[in-house]
PDB file of C-alpha atoms in Angstrom:
ATOM      1  CA  MET A 692      87.644  89.052 128.530  1.00 98.00           C
ATOM      2  CA  VAL A 693      85.316  86.120 129.106  1.00 98.00           C
ATOM      3  CA  ASP A 694      85.993  86.187 132.833  1.00 98.00           C
ATOM      4  CA  ALA A 695      84.987  89.869 132.899  1.00 98.00           C
ATOM      5  CA  GLY A 696      81.750  89.072 131.054  1.00 99.00           C
ATOM      6  CA  LEU A 697      80.829  86.363 133.527  1.00 99.00           C
ATOM      7  CA  GLN A 698      81.815  88.618 136.429  1.00 99.00           C
ATOM      8  CA  ALA A 699      79.289  91.149 135.206  1.00 98.00           C
ATOM      9  CA  LEU A 700      76.534  88.558 135.434  1.00 98.00           C
ATOM     10  CA  THR A 701      77.664  87.529 138.907  1.00 98.00           C
ATOM     11  CA  HIS A 702      77.637  91.157 140.076  1.00 98.00           C
ATOM     12  CA  ALA A 703      74.287  91.828 138.472  1.00 98.00           C
ATOM     13  CA  ALA A 704      72.708  88.832 140.277  1.00 98.00           C
ATOM     14  CA  ASP A 705      74.083  89.818 143.709  1.00 98.00           C
ATOM     15  CA  PRO A 706      72.213  92.833 145.119  1.00 96.00           C
ATOM     16  CA  SER A 707      74.691  93.018 147.961  1.00 96.00           C
ATOM     17  CA  SER A 708      77.573  93.654 145.515  1.00 96.00           C
ATOM     18  CA  LYS A 709      78.595  97.284 145.258  1.00 95.00           C
ATOM     19  CA  GLU A 710      78.931  96.723 141.490  1.00 96.00           C
ATOM     20  CA  SER A 711      75.444  95.254 141.116  1.00 97.00           C
ATOM     21  CA  LYS A 712      73.604  98.278 139.777  1.00 96.00           C
ATOM     22  CA  ILE A 713      76.337  99.139 137.288  1.00 97.00           C
ATOM     23  CA  ALA A 714      76.434  95.510 136.065  1.00 98.00           C
ATOM     24  CA  GLN A 715      72.667  95.519 135.612  1.00 98.00           C
ATOM     25  CA  ARG A 716      72.976  98.675 133.487  1.00 98.00           C
ATOM     26  CA  TYR A 717      75.577  96.966 131.357  1.00 98.00           C
ATOM     27  CA  LEU A 718      73.205  94.052 130.681  1.00 98.00           C
ATOM     28  CA  LYS A 719      70.391  96.439 129.775  1.00 98.00           C
ATOM     29  CA  SER A 720      72.488  98.651 127.567  1.00 98.00           C
ATOM     30  CA  TYR A 721      74.418  95.950 125.717  1.00 98.00           C
ATOM     31  CA  PHE A 722      71.846  93.153 125.469  1.00 98.00           C
ATOM     32  CA  GLY A 723      68.556  94.771 126.390  1.00 98.00           C
ATOM     33  CA  VAL A 724      67.975  92.268 129.238  1.00 98.00           C
ATOM     34  CA  LYS A 725      67.513  92.215 132.970  1.00 96.00           C
ATOM     35  CA  ILE A 726      69.190  89.736 135.229  1.00 95.00           C
ATOM     36  CA  GLY A 727      66.857  86.776 135.730  1.00 92.00           C
ATOM     37  CA  ASP A 728      65.377  87.084 132.234  1.00 92.00           C
ATOM     38  CA  GLU A 729      65.456  84.028 130.041  1.00 93.00           C
ATOM     39  CA  LYS A 730      67.958  85.710 127.787  1.00 96.00           C
ATOM     40  CA  SER A 731      70.302  86.493 130.711  1.00 97.00           C
ATOM     41  CA  GLY A 732      70.552  82.704 131.112  1.00 97.00           C
ATOM     42  CA  LEU A 733      71.428  82.363 127.443  1.00 97.00           C
ATOM     43  CA  ILE A 734      74.079  85.035 127.778  1.00 98.00           C
ATOM     44  CA  LYS A 735      75.657  83.203 130.713  1.00 98.00           C
ATOM     45  CA  LYS A 736      75.522  79.891 128.862  1.00 98.00           C
ATOM     46  CA  ASN A 737      77.310  81.338 125.834  1.00 98.00           C
ATOM     47  CA  LEU A 738      80.000  82.967 127.963  1.00 99.00           C
ATOM     48  CA  GLU A 739      80.499  79.726 129.877  1.00 98.00           C
ATOM     49  CA  ALA A 740      80.881  77.841 126.632  1.00 98.00           C
ATOM     50  CA  VAL A 741      83.789  80.088 125.655  1.00 98.00           C
ATOM     51  CA  GLN A 742      85.305  79.902 129.135  1.00 98.00           C
ATOM     52  CA  ASN A 743      85.067  76.130 129.157  1.00 98.00           C
ATOM     53  CA  PHE A 744      86.748  75.934 125.752  1.00 97.00           C
ATOM     54  CA  MET A 745      89.606  78.123 126.987  1.00 96.00           C
ATOM     55  CA  LYS A 746      90.017  75.832 129.991  1.00 96.00           C
ATOM     56  CA  GLY A 747      90.359  72.838 127.735  1.00 94.00           C
ATOM     57  CA  ASN A 748      86.821  71.496 128.209  1.00 93.00           C
ATOM     58  CA  SER A 749      85.900  71.381 124.542  1.00 90.00           C
ATOM     59  CA  LYS A 750      82.852  69.745 122.931  1.00 91.00           C
ATOM     60  CA  HIS A 751      84.959  68.968 119.883  1.00 93.00           C
ATOM     61  CA  GLU A 752      86.000  65.433 119.266  1.00 92.00           C
ATOM     62  CA  ARG A 753      89.162  66.631 117.505  1.00 94.00           C
ATOM     63  CA  THR A 754      91.182  69.659 118.548  1.00 95.00           C
ATOM     64  CA  PRO A 755      90.232  72.667 116.320  1.00 97.00           C
ATOM     65  CA  ARG A 756      92.940  74.067 114.082  1.00 98.00           C
ATOM     66  CA  LEU A 757      94.098  77.697 114.214  1.00 98.00           C
ATOM     67  CA  TYR A 758      95.533  79.240 111.073  1.00 98.00           C
ATOM     68  CA  CYS A 759      97.146  82.702 110.759  1.00 98.00           C
ATOM     69  CA  ASP A 760      96.315  83.191 107.108  1.00 97.00           C
ATOM     70  CA  ASP A 761      94.160  81.477 104.469  1.00 97.00           C
ATOM     71  CA  THR A 762      96.904  79.746 102.507  1.00 97.00           C
ATOM     72  CA  TRP A 763      95.867  76.425 104.054  1.00 98.00           C
ATOM     73  CA  LEU A 764      93.043  76.360 101.493  1.00 97.00           C
ATOM     74  CA  GLU A 765      93.379  75.802  97.733  1.00 97.00           C
ATOM     75  CA  ARG A 766      90.546  77.053  95.547  1.00 97.00           C
ATOM     76  CA  LEU A 767      89.254  74.527  93.010  1.00 97.00           C
ATOM     77  CA  SER A 768      86.377  74.307  90.550  1.00 97.00           C
ATOM     78  CA  ARG A 769      83.347  72.164  91.295  1.00 96.00           C
ATOM     79  CA  THR A 770      83.995  70.382  87.993  1.00 97.00           C
ATOM     80  CA  ASN A 771      87.468  69.305  89.106  1.00 98.00           C
ATOM     81  CA  ALA A 772      88.108  65.637  89.776  1.00 97.00           C
ATOM     82  CA  ALA A 773      87.207  64.816  93.414  1.00 97.00           C
ATOM     83  CA  TRP A 774      89.909  63.547  95.700  1.00 97.00           C
ATOM     84  CA  ASN A 775      89.466  60.692  98.084  1.00 95.00           C
ATOM     85  CA  THR A 776      89.067  61.869 101.706  1.00 94.00           C
ATOM     86  CA  GLU A 777      88.649  58.437 103.306  1.00 92.00           C
ATOM     87  CA  GLU A 778      90.875  57.396 106.182  1.00 86.00           C
ATOM     88  CA  GLY A 779      94.105  55.926 104.945  1.00 87.00           C
ATOM     89  CA  THR A 780      94.413  58.288 101.968  1.00 86.00           C
ATOM     90  CA  GLU A 781      95.935  61.119 103.980  1.00 88.00           C
ATOM     91  CA  GLY A 782      98.864  62.874 102.368  1.00 86.00           C
ATOM     92  CA  SER A 783      97.698  62.024  98.854  1.00 88.00           C
ATOM     93  CA  ARG A 784      95.398  63.482  96.238  1.00 94.00           C
ATOM     94  CA  LYS A 785      93.941  60.227  95.077  1.00 94.00           C
ATOM     95  CA  GLU A 786      91.230  60.824  92.509  1.00 95.00           C
ATOM     96  CA  ILE A 787      87.839  59.136  92.878  1.00 94.00           C
ATOM     97  CA  MET A 788      86.950  57.124  89.797  1.00 94.00           C
ATOM     98  CA  GLU A 789      83.611  55.881  88.493  1.00 91.00           C
ATOM     99  CA  GLU A 790      82.414  53.741  85.607  1.00 90.00           C
ATOM    100  CA  GLY A 791      81.641  55.698  82.450  1.00 87.00           C
ATOM    101  CA  PRO A 792      80.383  54.717  78.982  1.00 88.00           C
ATOM    102  CA  ASN A 793      83.935  54.022  77.828  1.00 88.00           C
ATOM    103  CA  GLY A 794      85.537  52.844  81.080  1.00 90.00           C
ATOM    104  CA  LEU A 795      86.659  54.551  84.268  1.00 93.00           C
ATOM    105  CA  VAL A 796      86.407  58.338  84.480  1.00 93.00           C
ATOM    106  CA  HIS A 797      87.138  60.913  87.143  1.00 94.00           C
ATOM    107  CA  LYS A 798      84.195  61.738  89.367  1.00 96.00           C
ATOM    108  CA  LYS A 799      83.614  65.489  89.650  1.00 97.00           C
ATOM    109  CA  ILE A 800      83.415  67.264  92.990  1.00 98.00           C
ATOM    110  CA  GLU A 801      79.892  68.461  92.170  1.00 97.00           C
ATOM    111  CA  ASP A 802      78.784  64.897  91.558  1.00 95.00           C
ATOM    112  CA  ILE A 803      79.620  63.790  95.115  1.00 96.00           C
ATOM    113  CA  LYS A 804      76.221  63.556  96.827  1.00 94.00           C
ATOM    114  CA  ASP A 805      77.465  64.833 100.211  1.00 95.00           C
ATOM    115  CA  TYR A 806      78.936  67.946  98.603  1.00 96.00           C
ATOM    116  CA  ARG A 807      75.980  69.030  96.556  1.00 95.00           C
ATOM    117  CA  PRO A 808      74.112  70.852  99.411  1.00 95.00           C
ATOM    118  CA  PHE A 809      77.183  73.073  99.808  1.00 96.00           C
ATOM    119  CA  LEU A 810      77.337  73.971  96.091  1.00 98.00           C
ATOM    120  CA  PHE A 811      73.705  74.112  94.991  1.00 97.00           C
ATOM    121  CA  THR A 812      70.232  75.219  96.056  1.00 95.00           C
ATOM    122  CA  GLU A 813      66.954  73.928  94.766  1.00 88.00           C
ATOM    123  CA  ASP A 814      64.755  76.358  92.796  1.00 86.00           C
ATOM    124  CA  GLU A 815      61.376  76.215  94.469  1.00 83.00           C
ATOM    125  CA  LYS A 816      59.539  76.889  91.227  1.00 84.00           C
ATOM    126  CA  THR A 817      61.338  74.569  88.804  1.00 88.00           C
ATOM    127  CA  GLY A 818      62.821  72.008  91.159  1.00 84.00           C
ATOM    128  CA  GLN A 819      66.160  72.489  89.380  1.00 88.00           C
ATOM    129  CA  TYR A 820      69.422  72.764  91.293  1.00 89.00           C
ATOM    130  CA  VAL A 821      71.300  76.018  90.712  1.00 94.00           C
ATOM    131  CA  SER A 822      74.683  77.145  91.883  1.00 95.00           C
ATOM    132  CA  ASN A 823      74.685  78.971  95.184  1.00 96.00           C
ATOM    133  CA  GLY A 824      77.923  80.796  94.346  1.00 95.00           C
ATOM    134  CA  ASN A 825      80.123  78.653  96.554  1.00 97.00           C
ATOM    135  CA  ALA A 826      83.382  77.032  95.441  1.00 98.00           C
ATOM    136  CA  PRO A 827      85.211  73.978  96.789  1.00 98.00           C
ATOM    137  CA  TYR A 828      88.481  74.616  98.641  1.00 98.00           C
ATOM    138  CA  TRP A 829      90.878  71.783  99.402  1.00 98.00           C
ATOM    139  CA  SER A 830      92.982  71.545 102.543  1.00 97.00           C
ATOM    140  CA  ASP A 831      96.019  69.235 102.448  1.00 96.00           C
ATOM    141  CA  ASP A 832      96.314  69.737 106.184  1.00 96.00           C
ATOM    142  CA  LEU A 833      92.798  68.519 106.933  1.00 96.00           C
ATOM    143  CA  HIS A 834      92.642  66.238 103.913  1.00 96.00           C
ATOM    144  CA  GLU A 835      89.152  67.348 103.065  1.00 96.00           C
ATOM    145  CA  TYR A 836      87.078  69.989 101.289  1.00 98.00           C
ATOM    146  CA  VAL A 837      85.601  73.206 102.731  1.00 98.00           C
ATOM    147  CA  PHE A 838      82.909  74.994 100.767  1.00 98.00           C
ATOM    148  CA  GLN A 839      82.572  78.763 100.872  1.00 96.00           C
ATOM    149  CA  GLU A 840      82.086  81.866  98.780  1.00 95.00           C
ATOM    150  CA  ASP A 841      83.986  81.936  95.477  1.00 96.00           C
ATOM    151  CA  TYR A 842      86.531  84.753  95.885  1.00 94.00           C
ATOM    152  CA  GLY A 843      87.774  84.490  92.292  1.00 91.00           C
ATOM    153  CA  ASP A 844      91.437  85.541  92.009  1.00 92.00           C
ATOM    154  CA  LYS A 845      91.336  86.724  95.617  1.00 94.00           C
ATOM    155  CA  SER A 846      90.932  84.736  98.839  1.00 95.00           C
ATOM    156  CA  TYR A 847      88.997  84.997 102.071  1.00 96.00           C
ATOM    157  CA  CYS A 848      91.635  87.226 103.645  1.00 97.00           C
ATOM    158  CA  THR A 849      92.350  89.357 100.615  1.00 96.00           C
ATOM    159  CA  LYS A 850      89.032  90.120  98.919  1.00 92.00           C
ATOM    160  CA  PRO A 851      87.584  93.528  99.995  1.00 90.00           C
ATOM    161  CA  GLY A 852      84.016  93.548 101.247  1.00 79.00           C
ATOM    162  CA  LEU A 853      81.318  96.117 100.469  1.00 68.00           C
ATOM    163  CA  ASP A 854      83.004  98.541 102.880  1.00 77.00           C
ATOM    164  CA  GLY A 855      86.334  98.148 101.058  1.00 79.00           C
ATOM    165  CA  LYS A 856      87.921  96.323 104.000  1.00 84.00           C
ATOM    166  CA  THR A 857      89.267  92.796 103.963  1.00 92.00           C
ATOM    167  CA  ASN A 858      88.225  90.173 106.467  1.00 94.00           C
ATOM    168  CA  LEU A 859      89.807  89.899 109.910  1.00 96.00           C
ATOM    169  CA  ALA A 860      88.986  86.271 110.597  1.00 98.00           C
ATOM    170  CA  GLY A 861      86.651  83.399 109.977  1.00 97.00           C
ATOM    171  CA  THR A 862      85.493  80.183 111.652  1.00 98.00           C
ATOM    172  CA  GLN A 863      83.986  77.159 109.978  1.00 97.00           C
ATOM    173  CA  ASP A 864      82.719  73.871 111.334  1.00 96.00           C
ATOM    174  CA  GLN A 865      82.025  72.001 108.089  1.00 95.00           C
ATOM    175  CA  SER A 866      85.259  70.105 108.529  1.00 95.00           C
ATOM    176  CA  GLU A 867      86.406  67.807 111.319  1.00 93.00           C
ATOM    177  CA  PRO A 868      88.254  69.348 113.068  1.00 96.00           C
ATOM    178  CA  SER A 869      86.695  72.867 112.961  1.00 97.00           C
ATOM    179  CA  THR A 870      88.993  75.715 112.079  1.00 98.00           C
ATOM    180  CA  VAL A 871      89.634  79.373 112.978  1.00 98.00           C
ATOM    181  CA  THR A 872      91.500  81.518 110.458  1.00 98.00           C
ATOM    182  CA  LEU A 873      93.029  84.766 111.664  1.00 98.00           C
ATOM    183  CA  CYS A 874      93.796  86.946 108.650  1.00 97.00           C
ATOM    184  CA  PRO A 875      97.000  89.089 108.613  1.00 96.00           C
ATOM    185  CA  LEU A 876      94.912  92.229 109.103  1.00 95.00           C
ATOM    186  CA  SER A 877      93.806  90.995 112.500  1.00 96.00           C
ATOM    187  CA  PHE A 878      97.358  91.355 113.780  1.00 96.00           C
ATOM    188  CA  SER A 879      97.881  94.857 112.378  1.00 95.00           C
ATOM    189  CA  ASN A 880      94.364  96.293 112.494  1.00 94.00           C
ATOM    190  CA  PRO A 881      94.867 100.081 112.913  1.00 93.00           C
ATOM    191  CA  GLN A 882      91.410 100.449 114.440  1.00 93.00           C
ATOM    192  CA  ALA A 883      92.275  98.173 117.372  1.00 97.00           C
ATOM    193  CA  ILE A 884      94.449  98.893 120.379  1.00 98.00           C
ATOM    194  CA  ASP A 885      97.402  96.653 121.142  1.00 97.00           C
ATOM    195  CA  SER A 886      95.966  94.998 124.241  1.00 97.00           C
ATOM    196  CA  LEU A 887      93.454  95.343 127.047  1.00 97.00           C
ATOM    197  CA  GLY A 888      94.518  98.289 129.211  1.00 94.00           C
ATOM    198  CA  SER A 889      96.824  99.873 126.645  1.00 95.00           C
ATOM    199  CA  LYS A 890      94.489 102.847 126.333  1.00 95.00           C
ATOM    200  CA  THR A 891      93.315 104.930 129.281  1.00 94.00           C
ATOM    201  CA  PRO A 892      89.680 105.998 129.296  1.00 95.00           C
ATOM    202  CA  THR A 893      88.646 109.609 129.413  1.00 94.00           C
ATOM    203  CA  ALA A 894      85.136 111.016 129.626  1.00 95.00           C
ATOM    204  CA  GLY A 895      83.136 110.644 126.422  1.00 96.00           C
ATOM    205  CA  MET A 896      85.274 107.997 124.738  1.00 97.00           C
ATOM    206  CA  SER A 897      83.240 105.199 123.158  1.00 98.00           C
ATOM    207  CA  ILE A 898      83.615 101.466 123.685  1.00 98.00           C
ATOM    208  CA  PRO A 899      84.674 100.696 120.056  1.00 98.00           C
ATOM    209  CA  GLU A 900      87.836 102.737 120.696  1.00 98.00           C
ATOM    210  CA  PHE A 901      88.930 100.182 123.340  1.00 98.00           C
ATOM    211  CA  LEU A 902      88.666  96.914 121.380  1.00 98.00           C
ATOM    212  CA  PRO A 903      92.101  95.178 121.454  1.00 98.00           C
ATOM    213  CA  LYS A 904      93.503  93.174 118.571  1.00 98.00           C
ATOM    214  CA  SER A 905      92.788  90.043 120.573  1.00 98.00           C
ATOM    215  CA  ALA A 906      89.095  90.813 120.393  1.00 98.00           C
ATOM    216  CA  THR A 907      89.025  89.272 116.916  1.00 98.00           C
ATOM    217  CA  PHE A 908      90.031  85.915 118.309  1.00 98.00           C
ATOM    218  CA  TYR A 909      87.609  86.284 121.190  1.00 99.00           C
ATOM    219  CA  HIS A 910      84.817  86.957 118.663  1.00 99.00           C
ATOM    220  CA  GLU A 911      85.695  83.771 116.735  1.00 99.00           C
ATOM    221  CA  LEU A 912      85.634  81.698 119.948  1.00 99.00           C
ATOM    222  CA  PHE A 913      81.876  82.144 120.200  1.00 99.00           C
ATOM    223  CA  HIS A 914      81.459  80.622 116.677  1.00 98.00           C
ATOM    224  CA  LEU A 915      83.825  77.815 117.678  1.00 98.00           C
ATOM    225  CA  ALA A 916      82.739  77.023 121.213  1.00 98.00           C
ATOM    226  CA  ILE A 917      78.992  77.188 120.458  1.00 97.00           C
ATOM    227  CA  ASP A 918      78.591  76.649 116.728  1.00 96.00           C
ATOM    228  CA  VAL A 919      78.547  78.724 113.568  1.00 96.00           C
ATOM    229  CA  LEU A 920      74.834  78.248 112.778  1.00 95.00           C
ATOM    230  CA  THR A 921      73.495  79.702 116.038  1.00 95.00           C
ATOM    231  CA  THR A 922      76.015  82.542 116.264  1.00 97.00           C
ATOM    232  CA  PRO A 923      75.284  84.652 113.196  1.00 96.00           C
ATOM    233  CA  ASP A 924      77.076  87.899 112.504  1.00 96.00           C
ATOM    234  CA  PRO A 925      74.276  90.328 111.709  1.00 95.00           C
ATOM    235  CA  PHE A 926      75.822  93.318 113.531  1.00 94.00           C
ATOM    236  CA  TYR A 927      79.428  94.413 113.809  1.00 94.00           C
ATOM    237  CA  SER A 928      79.130  98.038 114.883  1.00 95.00           C
ATOM    238  CA  TRP A 929      78.140  99.354 118.283  1.00 97.00           C
ATOM    239  CA  LYS A 930      75.769 101.932 116.728  1.00 96.00           C
ATOM    240  CA  GLU A 931      73.984  99.271 114.780  1.00 96.00           C
ATOM    241  CA  ILE A 932      73.452  97.133 117.875  1.00 97.00           C
ATOM    242  CA  GLN A 933      72.067 100.059 119.737  1.00 97.00           C
ATOM    243  CA  ALA A 934      69.766 100.963 116.871  1.00 97.00           C
ATOM    244  CA  VAL A 935      68.206  97.497 116.543  1.00 96.00           C
ATOM    245  CA  LEU A 936      67.689  97.200 120.326  1.00 97.00           C
ATOM    246  CA  LYS A 937      65.214 100.078 119.924  1.00 96.00           C
ATOM    247  CA  LYS A 938      63.249  97.787 117.595  1.00 96.00           C
ATOM    248  CA  PRO A 939      63.664  94.442 119.408  1.00 95.00           C
ATOM    249  CA  THR A 940      60.766  92.664 117.621  1.00 95.00           C
ATOM    250  CA  GLY A 941      61.963  93.595 114.145  1.00 95.00           C
ATOM    251  CA  ARG A 942      62.797  90.615 111.938  1.00 93.00           C
ATOM    252  CA  PRO A 943      65.536  90.990 109.349  1.00 91.00           C
ATOM    253  CA  ARG A 944      64.539  88.838 106.329  1.00 89.00           C
ATOM    254  CA  LYS A 945      67.958  87.255 106.064  1.00 90.00           C
ATOM    255  CA  TYR A 946      67.805  85.915 109.650  1.00 91.00           C
ATOM    256  CA  ALA A 947      64.106  85.034 109.942  1.00 85.00           C
ATOM    257  CA  PRO A 948      62.535  83.790 112.162  1.00 90.00           C
ATOM    258  CA  LEU A 949      64.897  85.405 114.702  1.00 93.00           C
ATOM    259  CA  ASN A 950      64.043  88.930 115.755  1.00 96.00           C
ATOM    260  CA  ASN A 951      66.480  91.754 116.499  1.00 96.00           C
ATOM    261  CA  HIS A 952      66.632  90.967 120.232  1.00 97.00           C
ATOM    262  CA  ASN A 953      67.396  87.288 119.597  1.00 97.00           C
ATOM    263  CA  LEU A 954      70.103  88.267 117.134  1.00 97.00           C
ATOM    264  CA  VAL A 955      71.778  90.723 119.532  1.00 98.00           C
ATOM    265  CA  CYS A 956      71.938  88.059 122.217  1.00 98.00           C
ATOM    266  CA  GLN A 957      73.532  85.523 119.812  1.00 98.00           C
ATOM    267  CA  ASN A 958      75.793  88.020 118.022  1.00 98.00           C
ATOM    268  CA  PRO A 959      79.456  87.441 118.949  1.00 98.00           C
ATOM    269  CA  GLU A 960      80.389  91.097 118.585  1.00 98.00           C
ATOM    270  CA  THR A 961      77.863  92.052 121.261  1.00 99.00           C
ATOM    271  CA  TYR A 962      79.808  89.863 123.675  1.00 99.00           C
ATOM    272  CA  VAL A 963      83.010  91.508 122.589  1.00 99.00           C
ATOM    273  CA  PHE A 964      81.735  94.976 123.448  1.00 99.00           C
ATOM    274  CA  PHE A 965      80.147  93.747 126.682  1.00 99.00           C
ATOM    275  CA  SER A 966      83.221  91.909 127.915  1.00 99.00           C
ATOM    276  CA  VAL A 967      85.701  94.629 126.995  1.00 99.00           C
ATOM    277  CA  GLY A 968      83.413  97.255 128.536  1.00 98.00           C
ATOM    278  CA  TYR A 969      83.096  95.435 131.829  1.00 98.00           C
ATOM    279  CA  TRP A 970      86.850  94.576 131.912  1.00 98.00           C
ATOM    280  CA  ASN A 971      87.560  98.288 131.778  1.00 97.00           C
ATOM    281  CA  PHE A 972      85.067  98.892 134.570  1.00 97.00           C
ATOM    282  CA  LEU A 973      86.782  96.343 136.800  1.00 96.00           C
ATOM    283  CA  GLN A 974      90.123  98.159 136.643  1.00 94.00           C
ATOM    284  CA  THR A 975      90.914 100.415 139.618  1.00 87.00           C
ATOM    285  CA  ASN A 976      94.256 101.965 138.761  1.00 82.00           C
ATOM    286  CA  TRP A 977      93.888 103.937 135.531  1.00 73.00           C
ATOM    287  CA  ASN A 978      95.177 107.379 136.531  1.00 58.00           C
ATOM    288  CA  ASP A 979      95.316 110.082 139.208  1.00 55.00           C
ATOM    289  CA  LYS A 980      91.651 110.974 138.705  1.00 54.00           C
ATOM    290  CA  GLN A 981      90.796 107.691 140.324  1.00 50.00           C
ATOM    291  CA  SER A 982      91.863 108.538 143.814  1.00 52.00           C
ATOM    292  CA  ASN A 983      90.478 105.306 145.192  1.00 61.00           C
ATOM    293  CA  ALA A 984      88.933 102.023 144.181  1.00 62.00           C
ATOM    294  CA  ASN A 985      85.441 103.481 144.604  1.00 79.00           C
ATOM    295  CA  LYS A 986      85.894 105.507 141.387  1.00 88.00           C
ATOM    296  CA  ARG A 987      85.943 103.603 138.145  1.00 93.00           C
ATOM    297  CA  TRP A 988      85.578 104.171 134.463  1.00 96.00           C
ATOM    298  CA  SER A 989      82.265 102.673 133.372  1.00 97.00           C
ATOM    299  CA  PHE A 990      81.014 102.028 129.824  1.00 98.00           C
ATOM    300  CA  GLN A 991      77.520 101.191 131.034  1.00 96.00           C
ATOM    301  CA  SER A 992      76.060 103.332 128.243  1.00 96.00           C
ATOM    302  CA  GLY A 993      78.832 102.543 125.777  1.00 97.00           C
ATOM    303  CA  VAL A 994      80.558 105.866 126.594  1.00 98.00           C
ATOM    304  CA  ALA A 995      83.223 106.273 129.287  1.00 97.00           C
ATOM    305  CA  GLN A 996      82.189 107.964 132.458  1.00 95.00           C
ATOM    306  CA  LEU A 997      83.867 108.089 135.847  1.00 94.00           C
ATOM    307  CA  VAL A 998      81.404 106.654 138.368  1.00 94.00           C
ATOM    308  CA  GLN A 999      81.343 106.394 142.153  1.00 90.00           C
ATOM    309  CA  ILE A1000      81.025 102.839 143.502  1.00 87.00           C
ATOM    310  CA  ASP A1001      79.320 102.925 146.880  1.00 76.00           C
TER     311      ASP A1001
END
């Protein structure tokens, strides 16, 4: 997928390429940019980061971990005794002790200075620290804590969201090494096709119908290869991306100061749609309606149409 995304940029930048005009339309439709724009350079940089990671040229000091469920994390309470994460204590749950009024006592997770920013936020009016709703999760495998939303009696992969669906995957870079978690649903997602090319385009079909199960992992690679902070997930649906591109200067409060256009160009799912769409365009042997390589199925508008390549 990433190779197809980069190929689109190469074609768009080469006016002598027979695919150039189509590739330029892809960039405009999916990202709202023209080749040569500052943001087209950002798009290329992000795609190259993923490609480099896949080639083994990682920025990470330690090889990231890939998990196929969320059982590698154990939910704890922030008032639990903190375990020592220093080098040399691996494989143990050695409690951190501190001097109390009556001798040594267990030090709580919430009392560890480095952990507090992950568990509390400062009230601007009172200056008091209040819980941000996160909980500490322990990983025996990593021998350290990860802090994320408190899912109660559920977990990251099993708690339904506002839409009633459970998560497909998640990436975090709090720990060293960083991790990618693929939830069980990502392997059986009924809304995804089995693999690239396993569904033949016909006129009028939309790009979301062609996302393969592997698109979930591809999405997570942008968080991993770039970083989580600068690759927010404001938009997951194709329709939503198209809607906000009509208001490029809008600024969602949650993601201020970034505007809609900035967000679309940093949004991993935009790259998923773009890469899958152009991969389909590059194929030349779908069915009998394509009598030669000069006819291809294009998703330049997000909807499949058979186009003539001159």
